[in-house]
Coordinates of C-alpha atoms in Angstrom, one line a residue:
X1 CA -10.2 -0.7 36.8
X2 CA -11.0 -2.2 33.5
X3 CA -10.9 1.0 31.7
X4 CA -7.4 1.5 33.3
X5 CA -6.4 -1.9 32.3
X6 CA -7.4 -1.4 28.7
X7 CA -5.5 1.9 28.5
X8 CA -2.4 0.2 30.0
X9 CA -2.7 -2.8 27.5
X10 CA -2.8 -0.1 24.8
X11 CA 0.3 1.5 25.9
X12 CA 2.0 -1.9 26.1
X13 CA 1.0 -2.6 22.3
X14 CA 2.2 0.8 21.3
X15 CA 5.4 0.6 23.2
X16 CA 6.3 -2.9 22.1
X17 CA 5.7 -1.9 18.5
X18 CA 7.4 1.4 18.7
X19 CA 10.5 -0.1 19.9
X20 CA 10.7 -3.6 18.0
X21 CA 9.7 -2.4 14.5
X22 CA 12.3 0.3 14.0
X23 CA 14.8 -2.0 15.6
X24 CA 14.2 -4.9 13.3
X25 CA 14.0 -2.8 10.3
X26 CA 17.2 -1.4 11.3
X27 CA 18.7 -4.9 11.3
X28 CA 17.2 -5.5 8.0
X29 CA 14.7 -8.2 9.4
X30 CA 11.5 -6.6 8.4
X31 CA 8.7 -5.1 10.2
X32 CA 6.4 -8.4 10.6
X33 CA 9.1 -10.1 12.3
X34 CA 9.4 -7.2 14.8
X35 CA 5.6 -7.2 15.6
X36 CA 5.8 -11.0 16.3
X37 CA 8.8 -10.8 18.7
X38 CA 7.2 -7.8 20.4
X39 CA 3.9 -9.8 20.7
X40 CA 5.8 -12.8 22.1
X41 CA 7.6 -10.6 24.6
X42 CA 4.7 -9.1 26.3
X43 CA 2.3 -12.1 25.7
X44 CA 1.3 -14.6 28.6
X45 CA 4.0 -16.9 27.8
X46 CA 6.9 -14.5 28.6
X47 CA 6.5 -11.1 30.6
X48 CA 2.9 -11.7 30.9
X49 CA 1.9 -8.0 30.5
X50 CA -1.1 -9.2 28.3
X51 CA -3.0 -12.2 29.7
X52 CA -5.7 -12.8 27.3
X53 CA -4.5 -12.3 23.7
X54 CA -7.7 -14.1 22.4
X55 CA -9.7 -10.8 22.5
X56 CA -6.9 -8.9 21.0
X57 CA -6.4 -11.5 18.2
X58 CA -10.3 -11.2 17.4
X59 CA -10.2 -7.4 17.2
X60 CA -6.9 -7.4 15.1
X61 CA -8.4 -9.6 12.6
X62 CA -9.9 -6.5 11.3
X63 CA -6.4 -5.7 9.9
X64 CA -6.6 -8.7 7.7
X65 CA -10.3 -7.6 6.8
X66 CA -9.2 -4.1 5.8
X67 CA -6.1 -5.5 3.9
X68 CA -8.6 -7.7 1.9
X69 CA -10.9 -5.1 1.1
X70 CA -8.0 -2.7 -0.2
X71 CA -6.7 -5.6 -2.6
X72 CA -10.5 -6.0 -3.8
X73 CA -10.7 -2.3 -4.6
X74 CA -7.7 -3.1 -7.0
X75 CA -9.9 -5.6 -9.0
X76 CA -13.3 -6.0 -10.2
X77 CA -15.6 -8.7 -11.4
X78 CA -14.3 -8.8 -14.8
X79 CA -10.6 -9.3 -13.6
X80 CA -11.8 -11.9 -11.2
X81 CA -13.4 -13.7 -13.9
X82 CA -10.2 -13.7 -16.1
X83 CA -8.3 -14.9 -13.0
X84 CA -10.7 -18.0 -12.5
X85 CA -8.5 -20.6 -14.0
X86 CA -5.6 -19.4 -12.0
X87 CA -7.6 -19.4 -8.8
X88 CA -9.2 -22.8 -9.5
X89 CA -6.2 -24.6 -10.9
X90 CA -3.3 -23.2 -9.3
X91 CA -5.0 -22.7 -5.9
X92 CA -6.6 -26.2 -5.7
X93 CA -3.4 -27.9 -6.8
X94 CA -1.3 -26.1 -4.1
X95 CA -4.0 -26.9 -1.5
X96 CA -4.4 -30.6 -2.2
X97 CA -0.7 -31.5 -3.0
X98 CA 0.5 -29.5 0.2
X99 CA -2.2 -31.1 2.2
X100 CA -1.5 -34.7 0.9
X101 CA 2.2 -34.3 1.4
X102 CA 1.8 -33.2 5.0
X103 CA -0.7 -35.9 5.7
X104 CA 1.8 -38.5 4.6
X105 CA 4.6 -37.1 6.9
X106 CA 2.2 -37.1 9.8
X107 CA 1.1 -40.6 9.1
X108 CA 4.8 -41.8 9.4
X109 CA 5.8 -39.7 12.3
X110 CA 2.6 -39.4 14.5
X111 CA -0.1 -41.7 15.8
X112 CA -3.1 -40.0 14.4
X113 CA -6.0 -41.1 12.2
X114 CA -6.0 -40.2 8.5
X115 CA -8.8 -37.8 9.0
X116 CA -6.9 -36.0 11.7
X117 CA -3.7 -35.9 9.6
X118 CA -5.5 -34.6 6.6
X119 CA -7.3 -31.8 8.6
X120 CA -4.0 -30.7 10.0
X121 CA -2.5 -30.9 6.4
X122 CA -5.3 -28.7 5.0
X123 CA -4.8 -26.2 8.0
X124 CA -1.2 -26.0 7.2
X125 CA -1.6 -25.8 3.5
X126 CA -3.1 -22.3 4.0
X127 CA -0.8 -19.3 3.8
X128 CA -1.0 -16.0 5.6
X129 CA -2.5 -13.4 3.2
X130 CA -1.5 -10.8 5.8
X131 CA 2.2 -11.8 5.5
X132 CA 2.3 -12.8 1.8
X133 CA 0.7 -9.7 0.3
X134 CA 2.8 -7.2 2.1
X135 CA 5.7 -8.9 1.2
X136 CA 4.9 -9.1 -2.5
X137 CA 4.0 -5.5 -2.4
X138 CA 7.4 -4.5 -0.9
X139 CA 9.2 -6.4 -3.5
X140 CA 7.0 -4.8 -6.1
X141 CA 5.7 -8.1 -7.8
X142 CA 1.9 -7.8 -7.1
X143 CA 1.1 -6.2 -10.4
X144 CA 3.5 -8.6 -12.5
X145 CA 2.3 -12.1 -13.7
X146 CA 4.1 -14.2 -11.0
X147 CA 2.6 -11.9 -8.2
X148 CA -0.9 -12.4 -9.9
X149 CA -0.4 -16.1 -9.7
X150 CA 0.6 -15.9 -6.0
X151 CA -2.4 -13.8 -5.3
X152 CA -4.7 -16.3 -7.0
X153 CA -3.2 -19.2 -4.9
X154 CA -4.0 -16.9 -1.6
X155 CA -7.6 -16.1 -2.9
X156 CA -8.4 -19.9 -3.2
X157 CA -7.1 -20.5 0.1
X158 CA -9.5 -17.9 1.8
X159 CA -12.3 -19.6 -0.4
X160 CA -11.1 -23.2 1.0
X161 CA -11.6 -22.0 4.7
X162 CA -15.3 -22.7 4.4
X163 CA -15.2 -26.1 2.9
X164 CA -12.5 -27.2 5.5
X165 CA -14.7 -26.0 8.3
X166 CA -17.6 -27.9 6.9
X167 CA -15.5 -31.1 6.6
X168 CA -14.4 -30.7 10.0
X169 CA -18.0 -30.4 11.3
X170 CA -18.9 -33.5 9.3
X171 CA -15.9 -35.4 10.9
X172 CA -16.6 -34.1 14.4
X173 CA -20.5 -33.8 14.7
X174 CA -19.8 -33.2 18.5
X175 CA -18.7 -29.7 17.5
X176 CA -22.2 -28.2 17.5
X177 CA -23.1 -29.2 14.1
X178 CA -26.8 -28.3 14.4
X179 CA -25.7 -24.7 14.4
X180 CA -24.0 -25.0 11.0
X181 CA -25.4 -22.7 8.3
X182 CA -26.7 -24.4 5.1
X183 CA -24.0 -24.2 2.4
X184 CA -26.6 -22.8 -0.2
X185 CA -27.3 -19.7 2.0
X186 CA -23.7 -18.6 1.7
X187 CA -23.8 -19.0 -2.0
X188 CA -27.2 -17.1 -2.2
X189 CA -26.0 -14.3 -0.2
X190 CA -22.7 -14.0 -2.4
X191 CA -24.9 -14.0 -5.5
X192 CA -27.2 -11.3 -3.9
X193 CA -24.2 -9.0 -3.1
X194 CA -22.6 -9.4 -6.6
X195 CA -25.9 -8.5 -8.3
X196 CA -27.2 -5.7 -6.0
X197 CA -24.3 -4.6 -3.8
X198 CA -22.8 -1.9 -6.2
X199 CA -26.5 -0.6 -6.7
X200 CA -26.8 -0.2 -2.9
X201 CA -23.1 1.0 -2.1
X202 CA -22.6 3.7 -4.7
X203 CA -25.8 5.6 -4.0
X204 CA -25.1 5.4 -0.3
X205 CA -21.5 6.7 -0.6
X206 CA -22.8 9.6 -3.1
X207 CA -25.4 10.7 -0.4
X208 CA -22.8 10.8 2.3
X209 CA -20.3 12.6 0.0
X210 CA -22.9 15.2 -0.9
X211 CA -24.2 16.1 2.6
X212 CA -21.6 14.7 5.0
X213 CA -18.0 15.2 5.4
X214 CA -14.7 13.4 4.7
X215 CA -14.8 11.8 8.1
X216 CA -18.3 10.6 7.6
X217 CA -17.4 9.3 4.1
X218 CA -14.4 7.1 5.9
X219 CA -17.1 6.1 8.5
X220 CA -19.5 5.0 5.5
X221 CA -16.6 3.1 3.8
X222 CA -15.9 1.2 7.1
X223 CA -19.6 0.6 7.7
X224 CA -19.7 -1.2 4.2
X225 CA -16.6 -3.1 4.8
X226 CA -17.6 -4.5 8.1
X227 CA -21.1 -5.0 7.4
X228 CA -20.3 -7.4 4.4
X229 CA -17.6 -9.0 6.4
X230 CA -20.0 -9.7 9.3
X231 CA -22.8 -10.7 6.9
X232 CA -20.5 -13.3 5.2
X233 CA -19.3 -14.7 8.6
X234 CA -23.0 -15.2 9.7
X235 CA -23.7 -17.2 6.5
X236 CA -20.4 -19.5 7.1
X237 CA -17.8 -17.7 4.9
X238 CA -14.7 -15.8 6.4
X239 CA -14.8 -12.1 7.2
X240 CA -11.7 -11.8 5.0
X241 CA -13.7 -13.1 2.0
X242 CA -16.5 -10.6 2.8
X243 CA -14.2 -7.6 2.8
X244 CA -12.6 -8.8 -0.6
X245 CA -16.1 -9.0 -2.1
X246 CA -16.9 -5.4 -0.7
X247 CA -13.7 -4.0 -2.2
X248 CA -14.5 -5.6 -5.5
X249 CA -17.9 -4.4 -5.8
X250 CA -16.5 -1.0 -5.2
X251 CA -13.6 -1.3 -7.6
X252 CA -15.4 0.7 -10.3
X253 CA -16.8 3.3 -8.0
X254 CA -15.7 7.0 -8.3
X255 CA -14.8 6.8 -4.4
X256 CA -12.4 4.0 -4.9
X257 CA -9.1 5.9 -4.5
X258 CA -10.6 8.1 -1.7
X259 CA -11.7 4.9 0.3
X260 CA -8.4 3.5 -0.3
X261 CA -6.5 6.5 1.1
X262 CA -8.9 7.0 4.2
X263 CA -8.8 3.2 5.2
X264 CA -5.0 2.8 4.8
X265 CA -4.2 4.2 8.3
X266 CA -6.8 1.8 10.0
X267 CA -5.3 -1.1 8.1
X268 CA -1.7 -0.4 8.8
X269 CA -2.3 -0.1 12.6
X270 CA -4.6 -3.1 12.8
X271 CA -2.4 -5.3 10.8
X272 CA 0.4 -4.6 13.3
X273 CA -1.9 -5.5 16.1
X274 CA -2.8 -8.8 14.3
X275 CA 0.9 -9.7 14.2
X276 CA 1.5 -8.9 17.7
X277 CA -1.5 -10.8 18.6
X278 CA 0.0 -13.8 16.6
X279 CA 3.2 -13.3 18.5
X280 CA 1.4 -13.5 21.7
X281 CA -0.1 -16.8 20.8
X282 CA 3.4 -18.3 20.5
X283 CA 4.1 -20.6 23.4
X284 CA 8.0 -19.8 23.4
X285 CA 8.5 -22.0 26.5
X286 CA 7.4 -25.1 24.4
X287 CA 9.8 -23.9 21.9
X288 CA 12.6 -23.5 24.5
X289 CA 11.8 -26.9 25.8
X290 CA 12.0 -28.7 22.2
X291 CA 13.7 -26.1 20.1
X292 CA 15.1 -28.5 17.6
X293 CA 12.0 -30.4 17.1
X294 CA 9.8 -27.4 16.5
X295 CA 12.4 -25.7 14.1
X296 CA 12.5 -29.1 12.2
X297 CA 8.7 -29.2 11.9
X298 CA 8.5 -25.5 10.9
X299 CA 11.2 -25.8 8.2
X300 CA 9.8 -29.1 6.9
X301 CA 6.6 -27.4 6.5
X302 CA 8.1 -24.5 4.7
X303 CA 10.2 -26.7 2.5
X304 CA 7.2 -28.5 1.4
X305 CA 5.2 -25.5 0.5
X306 CA 8.0 -24.0 -1.4
X307 CA 8.6 -27.2 -3.5
X308 CA 4.9 -27.4 -4.3
X309 CA 4.3 -23.9 -5.3
X310 CA 7.7 -23.8 -7.2
X311 CA 6.5 -27.1 -9.0
X312 CA 3.2 -25.7 -9.9
X313 CA 4.5 -22.3 -11.1
X314 CA 7.3 -24.2 -13.2
X315 CA 4.6 -26.3 -15.0
X316 CA 3.0 -22.8 -15.9
X317 CA 6.5 -22.0 -17.4
X318 CA 7.5 -19.2 -14.9
X319 CA 11.4 -19.0 -14.4
X320 CA 12.9 -21.1 -11.5
X321 CA 14.0 -18.1 -9.8
X322 CA 10.6 -16.4 -9.8
X323 CA 8.9 -19.6 -8.9
X324 CA 11.1 -20.4 -5.8
X325 CA 10.8 -16.6 -4.7
X326 CA 7.0 -17.0 -4.8
X327 CA 7.3 -20.4 -2.9
X328 CA 9.3 -18.8 -0.1
X329 CA 6.9 -15.9 0.1
X330 CA 3.9 -18.4 0.6
X331 CA 5.7 -20.8 2.7
X332 CA 4.5 -19.7 6.1
X333 CA 1.4 -21.2 7.8
X334 CA -1.7 -18.7 7.8
X335 CA -3.7 -17.0 10.3
X336 CA -6.7 -19.2 9.4
X337 CA -4.9 -22.3 10.8
X338 CA -5.5 -21.0 14.3
X339 CA -9.1 -20.8 13.6
X340 CA -9.2 -24.3 12.1
X341 CA -7.1 -25.8 15.1
X342 CA -9.2 -23.7 17.7
X343 CA -12.4 -25.3 16.3
X344 CA -10.9 -28.9 16.0
X345 CA -9.7 -28.5 19.6
X346 CA -13.2 -27.4 21.0
X347 CA -14.9 -30.3 19.1
X348 CA -12.2 -32.7 20.6
X349 CA -11.3 -33.9 17.0
X350 CA -7.5 -33.1 17.5
X351 CA -5.9 -33.4 21.0
X352 CA -4.9 -30.0 22.6
X353 CA -1.4 -31.0 22.8
X354 CA -1.2 -31.6 19.0
X355 CA -2.9 -28.4 18.5
X356 CA -0.3 -26.4 20.5
X357 CA 2.5 -27.7 18.4
X358 CA 0.7 -26.9 15.1
X359 CA -0.1 -23.5 16.3
X360 CA 3.6 -22.9 17.3
X361 CA 4.9 -24.3 14.1
X362 CA 2.5 -21.8 12.2
X363 CA 3.9 -18.9 14.2
X364 CA 7.5 -20.0 13.8
X365 CA 7.1 -20.4 10.2
X366 CA 5.6 -16.8 9.9
X367 CA 8.6 -15.7 11.8
X368 CA 11.0 -17.3 9.5
X369 CA 9.4 -16.0 6.2
X370 CA 11.0 -12.6 6.1
X371 CA 14.6 -13.8 6.8
X372 CA 14.3 -16.7 4.4
X373 CA 13.1 -14.3 1.6
X374 CA 16.1 -12.0 2.3
X375 CA 18.4 -14.9 2.3
X376 CA 17.0 -16.4 -0.9
X377 CA 17.4 -12.8 -2.4
X378 CA 21.0 -12.6 -1.2
X379 CA 21.9 -16.1 -2.5
X380 CA 19.8 -15.3 -5.8
X381 CA 21.6 -11.8 -6.2
X382 CA 25.1 -13.3 -5.6
X383 CA 24.5 -15.9 -8.2
X384 CA 23.3 -13.4 -10.6
X385 CA 26.3 -11.0 -10.0
X386 CA 28.5 -14.1 -10.8
X387 CA 26.7 -14.9 -13.9
X388 CA 26.8 -11.2 -14.9
X389 CA 30.5 -11.0 -14.4
X390 CA 31.2 -14.3 -16.4
X391 CA 28.9 -13.0 -19.2
X392 CA 30.7 -9.5 -19.0
X393 CA 33.9 -11.0 -19.2
X394 CA 33.0 -13.1 -22.3
X395 CA 31.6 -10.1 -23.9
X396 CA 34.7 -8.2 -23.5
X397 CA 36.7 -10.9 -24.9
X398 CA 34.4 -10.9 -28.2
X399 CA 34.3 -7.1 -28.2
X400 CA 38.2 -7.2 -28.3
X401 CA 38.2 -9.7 -31.0
X402 CA 35.6 -7.7 -33.2
X403 CA 37.7 -4.5 -32.7
X404 CA 40.6 -6.5 -33.9
X405 CA 39.1 -7.5 -37.1
X406 CA 40.1 -5.4 -40.3
X407 CA 38.2 -2.1 -40.6
X408 CA 36.6 -2.6 -37.3
X409 CA 38.7 0.0 -35.7
X410 CA 39.3 2.5 -38.4
X411 CA 36.9 5.4 -36.9
X412 CA 37.8 9.0 -36.7
X413 CA 35.6 9.3 -33.5
X414 CA 35.3 6.9 -30.6
X415 CA 32.2 7.4 -28.2
X416 CA 32.7 6.2 -24.6
X417 CA 29.3 5.6 -23.1
X418 CA 26.4 5.1 -25.6
X419 CA 23.4 6.1 -23.5
X420 CA 21.0 8.9 -24.5
X421 CA 23.8 11.6 -24.6
X422 CA 26.1 9.5 -26.6
X423 CA 23.4 8.1 -29.1
X424 CA 22.6 11.7 -30.3
X425 CA 26.1 12.3 -31.0
X426 CA 26.2 9.0 -32.9
X427 CA 23.2 9.7 -34.9
X428 CA 24.5 13.1 -36.3
X429 CA 27.9 11.4 -37.1
X430 CA 26.2 8.7 -38.9
X431 CA 24.0 11.2 -41.0
X432 CA 27.2 13.0 -41.8
X433 CA 28.9 9.8 -42.9
X434 CA 31.6 10.1 -40.1
X435 CA 32.6 6.6 -39.0
X436 CA 32.8 6.0 -35.2
X437 CA 33.3 3.3 -32.6
X438 CA 31.0 3.2 -29.7
X439 CA 31.9 1.6 -26.3
X440 CA 29.4 0.9 -23.5
X441 CA 29.4 -1.4 -20.3
X442 CA 25.6 -2.4 -20.6
X443 CA 25.4 -5.5 -22.5
X444 CA 21.7 -5.3 -23.0
X445 CA 22.2 -1.8 -24.5
X446 CA 24.7 -3.0 -26.8
X447 CA 22.4 -5.9 -28.2
X448 CA 19.6 -3.5 -28.4
X449 CA 21.7 -0.9 -30.6
X450 CA 23.0 -3.8 -32.9
X451 CA 19.3 -4.4 -33.9
X452 CA 19.2 -1.0 -35.3
X453 CA 22.6 -1.4 -37.1
X454 CA 24.6 0.5 -34.7
X455 CA 28.3 -0.6 -34.5
X456 CA 28.9 -0.6 -30.7
X457 CA 31.1 -2.9 -28.6
X458 CA 30.9 -3.9 -25.0
X459 CA 33.7 -2.8 -22.7
X460 CA 35.1 -0.6 -20.0
X461 CA 36.6 2.6 -21.5
X462 CA 39.0 2.8 -18.5
X463 CA 40.9 -0.1 -19.9
X464 CA 43.8 1.0 -22.2
X465 CA 43.8 -2.1 -24.2
X466 CA 40.1 -1.7 -25.2
X467 CA 40.7 2.0 -26.2
X468 CA 43.7 0.8 -28.2
X469 CA 41.6 -1.9 -29.8
X470 CA 38.9 0.7 -30.6
X471 CA 41.6 2.7 -32.5
X472 CA 42.3 5.6 -30.4
X473 CA 45.9 6.0 -31.9
X474 CA 44.2 6.8 -35.3
X475 CA 41.3 8.5 -34.1
X476 CA 40.9 12.3 -33.8
X477 CA 38.3 12.6 -31.2
X478 CA 37.3 10.8 -28.0
X479 CA 33.7 11.7 -26.8
X480 CA 33.5 10.8 -23.1
X481 CA 29.8 10.5 -22.5
X482 CA 29.8 8.3 -19.4
X483 CA 27.3 8.7 -16.7
X484 CA 29.6 7.6 -13.9
X485 CA 31.7 10.6 -12.8
X486 CA 34.6 8.5 -11.4
X487 CA 34.8 6.6 -14.6
X488 CA 34.8 9.8 -16.7
X489 CA 37.6 11.2 -14.8
X490 CA 39.5 7.9 -14.9
X491 CA 39.1 7.9 -18.8
X492 CA 40.2 11.5 -19.0
X493 CA 43.5 11.0 -17.0
X494 CA 44.4 7.7 -19.0
X495 CA 43.8 9.4 -22.3
X496 CA 45.9 12.8 -21.1
X497 CA 48.8 10.4 -20.1
X498 CA 48.8 8.0 -23.1
X499 CA 47.2 9.7 -26.0
X500 CA 47.8 13.5 -25.6
X501 CA 47.1 13.9 -29.4
X502 CA 43.4 13.0 -28.9
X503 CA 40.8 15.9 -28.7
X504 CA 38.5 15.5 -25.7
X505 CA 35.0 16.4 -25.5
X506 CA 33.6 15.4 -22.2
X507 CA 30.2 15.4 -20.7
X508 CA 30.0 16.9 -17.2
X509 CA 27.2 15.6 -15.0
X510 CA 27.3 18.8 -12.9
X511 CA 29.2 22.0 -12.1
X512 CA 31.4 20.1 -9.7
X513 CA 32.3 17.5 -12.2
X514 CA 33.0 20.5 -14.5
X515 CA 35.5 21.6 -12.1
X516 CA 37.3 18.4 -11.8
X517 CA 37.5 18.0 -15.7
X518 CA 38.9 21.5 -15.8
X519 CA 41.6 20.7 -13.3
X520 CA 42.7 17.8 -15.7
X521 CA 43.0 20.1 -18.7
X522 CA 39.6 19.6 -20.5
X523 CA 38.7 22.5 -22.3
X524 CA 34.9 23.6 -22.2
X525 CA 33.5 20.5 -20.7
X526 CA 29.8 20.0 -21.9
X527 CA 27.5 20.3 -19.0
X528 CA 24.6 17.9 -19.8
X529 CA 21.7 20.1 -19.0
X530 CA 23.2 23.6 -19.5
X531 CA 22.2 24.1 -23.2
X532 CA 18.8 22.6 -22.7
X533 CA 18.3 24.9 -19.8
X534 CA 19.4 27.9 -21.8
X535 CA 17.1 27.1 -24.6
X536 CA 14.3 26.8 -22.2
X537 CA 15.2 30.1 -20.5
X538 CA 15.2 31.8 -24.0
X539 CA 11.7 30.5 -24.8
X540 CA 10.3 31.7 -21.4
X541 CA 11.7 35.3 -22.0
X542 CA 9.9 35.2 -25.4
X543 CA 6.8 33.9 -24.1
X544 CA 6.7 36.8 -21.3
X545 CA 7.2 39.5 -24.1
X546 CA 10.8 39.8 -24.8
X547 CA 11.7 40.0 -28.6
X548 CA 13.6 37.1 -30.1
X549 CA 16.8 39.4 -30.3
X550 CA 16.3 40.6 -26.7
X551 CA 16.0 36.9 -25.6
X552 CA 19.1 35.9 -27.5
X553 CA 21.1 38.8 -26.2
X554 CA 20.2 37.9 -22.6
X555 CA 21.1 34.5 -23.1
X556 CA 24.5 35.5 -24.6
X557 CA 25.2 37.9 -21.6
X558 CA 24.5 35.0 -19.2
X559 CA 26.6 32.3 -21.2
X560 CA 29.7 34.6 -21.4
X561 CA 29.4 35.6 -17.7
X562 CA 28.8 32.0 -16.5
X563 CA 31.9 30.9 -18.6
X564 CA 33.9 33.3 -16.9
X565 CA 32.8 32.4 -13.4
X566 CA 33.4 28.8 -14.2
X567 CA 37.1 29.5 -15.0
X568 CA 37.5 31.8 -12.0
X569 CA 35.8 28.9 -9.7
X570 CA 38.1 26.3 -10.9
X571 CA 41.1 27.7 -8.8
X572 CA 39.1 27.9 -5.6
X573 CA 36.6 25.1 -6.1
X574 CA 37.8 23.1 -3.1
X575 CA 37.3 26.2 -0.6
X576 CA 33.6 26.3 0.0
X577 CA 33.9 29.7 1.8
X578 CA 35.6 31.5 -1.1
X579 CA 33.5 29.7 -3.8
X580 CA 30.2 31.0 -1.9
X581 CA 31.8 34.6 -2.0
X582 CA 32.5 34.4 -5.6
X583 CA 28.9 33.2 -6.3
X584 CA 27.6 36.0 -4.4
X585 CA 29.6 38.5 -6.2
X586 CA 29.0 37.1 -9.6
X587 CA 25.1 37.4 -9.0
X588 CA 25.5 41.1 -8.4
X589 CA 27.8 41.5 -11.4
X590 CA 25.2 39.4 -13.5
X591 CA 22.4 42.0 -12.3
X592 CA 24.4 44.9 -13.3
X593 CA 25.3 43.6 -16.8
X594 CA 21.4 42.9 -17.4
X595 CA 20.6 46.3 -16.1
X596 CA 23.3 47.9 -18.3
X597 CA 21.9 46.0 -21.4
X598 CA 18.3 47.3 -20.6
X599 CA 19.6 51.1 -20.4
X600 CA 21.3 50.7 -23.7

């Protein structure tokens, strides 16, 4: 019966995840929130499909363990030593400031001793590595300075779990203190692993790789991770810290990438199970009984942590935008808060009713993290768009003023779009002493080019007043080198209508764009990769044995045939069937042309 029950539970987990995660991702709320809601629904407080989430929670912690191992693989002892100040200073400051702020709030609103308040403060100061790291990876900031600072804070929090539990044991001696492991034994174990671990693990993996198989190599990797994690737990540290240490010891191993790839599927599944277990631990009935109070507690916790993290990072000279984003990502309570609260309740140091509130607040803060990150980015993006719009408007005004100055607009050529395509034309014109004006909508691009003495102006070439200010009435040629196809067509229409005297040389992004340009009367649009492709084809023919003359002749035949095909296709470009028939016919004709050339 137990076997059937375990199988049924596995089906519940998989079914809940399969339904909830895609749904929440489709709604833009993220996978983590989907896992939490799925766990809350199937847990003992709602549908009751799973009655004992504690066993699942303990097993699913292996997901956090494997996550820390993979992170450790990206570091090595030298990198960690370089991070020592960030870990020590930033992490300690975040822990102490957050704990003191929460302790103060508890002293005002709850009738608890300062020791109880400070212990709750320390537990709530911990953030969730399992939440924060995937968020940072998703937003691609793990490898940048602000991401490394955030990871330093998380690393110190993992290290702080042990002192917190030791402090709890000291304040609550009834909590089986005689079984506490001496602190020096944990430090000796860490020192031993740092000195001898790499000399043990690498030879083991080499032997397994030589005589075993890929599956056994994966098993050996898991053996190392779980063994070190278990050993560290036995001497009083957390399993996560042990896994991180194991990964760091293998960071310079030749098996590093293989281990990371093999363990990734286990990590993903177990992390999902961990989040489901966290969701099952949430007593939603307590939330529904006092929703406003719980929500205020959770938001207050998150606000305190956001302000503390942002303040610390601002002191380290990081921009306010980045500092606040990192604060939001670290604002949730952590999974180790469950461990601290469970230990405090078992030792009767903190009342069970208070512990239930703390656990629920931590869970709700986890659920709110992803939506708050999305909301912050939405607000930040909107503000950035407004600032960019104001900046672009100012630059457009300045560009018009610059172009209206004497001699500024006396140019024979105007280049609309000064990216790589336009820059090559500009360089050749400069070398030939031919004056030109360049227009581009990228403000950073304009500033960069000015550093090199290139006369370029910010502006939208689809605006007739800007083209006139750039001197189009006196110019001979307009080169349309815009990347955006719609903008390119708009410029061509504008110029054809108002400045028919100008010669147009237009960049075509692809064949369809060339059809549209030809319909507007542009002769021989320049297909951007066409000439380079012909050059590559000619070199290929030469390398396989053609003479240079034969190669050039083949390219000339193709160019003439393709140009003829382009003119024929313009008339039927909107009829897919006729166009397809024309292409098939042209391929046959091209083969016949080449065969005739060979016979000659």
